[in-house]
CSV table of C-alpha atoms in Angstrom, one decimal:
chain,number,residue,atom,x,y,z
A,1340,UNK,CA,47.0,-68.4,-2.4
A,1341,UNK,CA,43.8,-67.9,-5.4
A,1342,UNK,CA,41.2,-69.2,-2.5
A,1343,UNK,CA,42.5,-66.6,-0.7
A,1344,UNK,CA,42.8,-63.6,-3.1
A,1345,UNK,CA,39.3,-64.5,-4.4
A,1346,UNK,CA,37.8,-63.8,-1.0
A,1347,UNK,CA,39.6,-61.2,-0.2
A,1348,UNK,CA,37.9,-59.8,-3.4
A,1349,UNK,CA,35.0,-60.5,-2.5
A,1350,UNK,CA,35.4,-59.4,1.1
A,1351,UNK,CA,35.9,-56.0,-0.5
A,1352,UNK,CA,33.8,-56.3,-2.9
A,1353,UNK,CA,30.9,-56.5,-0.5
A,1354,UNK,CA,32.3,-54.5,2.0
A,1355,UNK,CA,32.4,-50.9,-0.5
A,1356,UNK,CA,28.1,-51.9,-2.3
A,1357,UNK,CA,27.5,-52.0,1.4
A,1358,UNK,CA,28.7,-48.7,2.1
A,1359,UNK,CA,27.9,-47.1,-0.4
A,1360,UNK,CA,26.7,-43.8,-0.4
A,1361,UNK,CA,23.0,-41.9,-1.7
A,1362,UNK,CA,24.7,-39.7,-4.5
A,1363,UNK,CA,23.2,-35.7,-4.1
A,1364,UNK,CA,22.2,-33.9,-7.1
A,1365,UNK,CA,24.0,-30.8,-7.3
A,1366,UNK,CA,22.9,-27.8,-9.5
A,1367,UNK,CA,22.1,-28.0,-13.0
A,1368,UNK,CA,24.1,-25.6,-15.4
A,1369,UNK,CA,21.6,-22.3,-16.1
A,1370,UNK,CA,22.0,-19.1,-18.6
A,1371,UNK,CA,20.1,-16.0,-18.1
A,1372,UNK,CA,19.7,-13.8,-21.0
A,1373,UNK,CA,19.7,-9.8,-19.7
A,1374,UNK,CA,18.0,-7.2,-20.8
A,1375,UNK,CA,20.1,-3.7,-22.5
A,1376,UNK,CA,21.6,-1.8,-19.4
A,1377,UNK,CA,20.6,-5.0,-16.8
A,1378,UNK,CA,24.4,-6.5,-15.3
A,1379,UNK,CA,25.0,-8.5,-13.3
A,1380,UNK,CA,25.6,-7.7,-8.8
A,1381,UNK,CA,25.1,-9.5,-5.6
A,1382,UNK,CA,23.6,-8.2,-2.4
A,1383,UNK,CA,19.6,-8.6,-3.4
A,1384,UNK,CA,19.0,-11.9,-2.0
A,1385,UNK,CA,22.0,-13.9,0.3
A,1386,UNK,CA,20.6,-17.1,-1.5
A,1387,UNK,CA,20.7,-16.7,-4.9
A,1388,UNK,CA,22.4,-18.2,-7.4
A,1389,UNK,CA,22.2,-15.2,-9.9
A,1390,UNK,CA,21.5,-11.6,-9.2
A,1391,UNK,CA,21.7,-9.0,-11.6
A,1392,UNK,CA,20.5,-5.1,-10.9
A,1393,UNK,CA,19.6,-2.3,-14.1
A,1394,UNK,CA,21.8,0.5,-14.2
A,1395,UNK,CA,19.0,3.0,-15.5
A,1396,UNK,CA,16.8,2.7,-12.5
A,1397,UNK,CA,15.9,1.0,-9.4
A,1398,UNK,CA,15.3,-2.4,-10.4
A,1399,UNK,CA,16.3,-6.2,-9.6
A,1400,UNK,CA,16.5,-9.6,-10.2
A,1401,UNK,CA,17.2,-12.7,-8.6
A,1402,UNK,CA,16.9,-16.6,-9.0
A,1403,UNK,CA,17.1,-19.5,-6.4
A,1404,UNK,CA,16.5,-23.1,-6.9
A,1405,UNK,CA,15.0,-26.0,-4.9
A,1406,UNK,CA,16.7,-29.1,-5.3
A,1407,UNK,CA,13.3,-31.3,-6.5
A,1408,UNK,CA,13.9,-34.7,-4.6
A,1409,UNK,CA,15.1,-32.7,-1.2
A,1410,UNK,CA,11.7,-30.8,-1.8
A,1411,UNK,CA,9.8,-34.1,-1.5
A,1412,UNK,CA,11.6,-35.8,1.3
A,1413,UNK,CA,10.8,-31.9,3.0
A,1414,UNK,CA,7.1,-32.8,2.5
A,1415,UNK,CA,6.8,-30.4,-0.1
A,1416,UNK,CA,4.8,-30.6,-3.0
A,1417,UNK,CA,6.9,-29.1,-6.5
A,1418,UNK,CA,3.3,-28.8,-8.3
A,1419,UNK,CA,3.8,-25.2,-10.1
A,1420,UNK,CA,1.0,-23.7,-8.1
A,1421,UNK,CA,1.4,-24.6,-5.2
A,1422,UNK,CA,5.2,-23.8,-4.8
A,1423,UNK,CA,4.3,-20.1,-6.3
A,1424,UNK,CA,2.1,-19.7,-3.7
A,1425,UNK,CA,4.3,-20.8,-1.3
A,1426,UNK,CA,7.1,-17.8,-2.6
A,1427,UNK,CA,4.3,-16.0,-1.7
A,1428,UNK,CA,4.5,-16.5,1.7
A,1429,UNK,CA,7.3,-15.4,1.5
A,1430,UNK,CA,6.2,-11.3,0.6
A,1431,UNK,CA,2.5,-11.5,2.0
A,1432,UNK,CA,3.1,-10.8,5.7
A,1433,UNK,CA,4.5,-7.0,4.5
A,1434,UNK,CA,2.4,-4.2,5.2
A,1435,UNK,CA,-0.6,-3.2,2.0
A,1436,UNK,CA,0.8,-6.6,0.7
A,1437,UNK,CA,-1.4,-6.9,-3.5
A,1438,UNK,CA,-1.7,-9.9,-5.5
A,1439,UNK,CA,-2.4,-8.3,-8.8
A,1440,UNK,CA,-2.3,-11.3,-10.9
A,1441,UNK,CA,-1.9,-15.0,-11.0
A,1442,UNK,CA,-1.7,-17.4,-14.4
A,1443,UNK,CA,0.2,-20.4,-16.1
A,1444,UNK,CA,1.6,-20.2,-18.9
A,1445,UNK,CA,3.9,-22.5,-21.3
A,1446,UNK,CA,6.9,-21.5,-22.9
A,1447,UNK,CA,8.1,-21.9,-27.1
A,1448,UNK,CA,9.7,-24.4,-25.9
A,1449,UNK,CA,6.3,-26.3,-24.3
A,1450,UNK,CA,7.4,-26.0,-20.3
A,1451,UNK,CA,4.7,-24.6,-17.5
A,1452,UNK,CA,5.5,-21.7,-15.8
A,1453,UNK,CA,3.6,-20.4,-12.5
A,1454,UNK,CA,3.4,-17.0,-12.8
A,1455,UNK,CA,2.6,-14.7,-9.2
A,1456,UNK,CA,3.0,-10.3,-9.7
A,1457,UNK,CA,2.4,-8.3,-6.8
A,1458,UNK,CA,2.7,-5.1,-5.1
A,1459,UNK,CA,3.4,-3.6,-1.8
A,1460,UNK,CA,4.0,-0.3,0.1
A,1461,UNK,CA,6.7,0.5,2.2
A,1462,UNK,CA,5.2,3.4,4.8
A,1463,UNK,CA,8.4,3.6,6.4
A,1464,UNK,CA,10.0,4.6,2.5
A,1465,UNK,CA,7.4,5.8,1.7
A,1466,UNK,CA,7.6,3.5,-1.8
A,1467,UNK,CA,5.7,1.3,-3.8
A,1468,UNK,CA,7.3,-1.8,-5.0
A,1469,UNK,CA,6.1,-3.7,-7.8
A,1470,UNK,CA,7.1,-8.4,-7.8
A,1471,UNK,CA,7.1,-10.2,-11.1
A,1472,UNK,CA,7.5,-14.4,-9.3
A,1473,UNK,CA,7.9,-17.0,-12.1
A,1474,UNK,CA,8.4,-20.2,-10.8
A,1475,UNK,CA,9.4,-23.2,-13.6
A,1476,UNK,CA,10.3,-26.9,-13.4
A,1477,UNK,CA,13.2,-29.5,-14.4
A,1478,UNK,CA,12.8,-32.3,-14.2
A,1479,UNK,CA,15.5,-32.3,-10.7
A,1480,UNK,CA,14.7,-28.9,-9.6
A,1481,UNK,CA,12.6,-26.2,-9.5
A,1482,UNK,CA,13.9,-22.1,-9.7
A,1483,UNK,CA,12.1,-20.0,-8.3
A,1484,UNK,CA,13.2,-16.3,-10.6
A,1485,UNK,CA,12.2,-12.9,-8.7
A,1486,UNK,CA,12.1,-9.2,-10.4
A,1487,UNK,CA,11.6,-6.7,-8.4
A,1488,UNK,CA,11.9,-2.7,-8.8
A,1489,UNK,CA,9.5,0.9,-7.9
A,1490,UNK,CA,5.9,0.7,-9.2
A,1491,UNK,CA,7.1,3.7,-11.4
A,1492,UNK,CA,10.0,0.3,-13.4
A,1493,UNK,CA,7.6,-2.0,-13.9
A,1494,UNK,CA,5.1,0.7,-16.3
């Protein structure tokens, strides 16, 4: 009887380990401190995990993030500058797109951030838009924070 129970336990253990799934890491907890007169909102981007808007002028922002392991599976380079340039690819086909500034810096905590600033002119609505994209990375995720509004807002 002991041999049967031991065999059953061994077989069960082997089958559990042989059918084990890979673990997939979910989102990290993060917080965003919004400036005065900004509030959380929805509608700026359907894929964003957090979005905000100004109660005074027409400026908006949102955060999107990607899992580093999934980016590697898709063979996407997670270097901050490369990822920032990839983020610009979403916008550089816009009419009268103009890259204003491109820089990389370290935060007070020592984390690197890549930043791209650009503008474009929307002929249909006769509006100049201004964008500021910040890319930063943790061990498991790459974050893309985008703030945008009219050129007058960003002066």
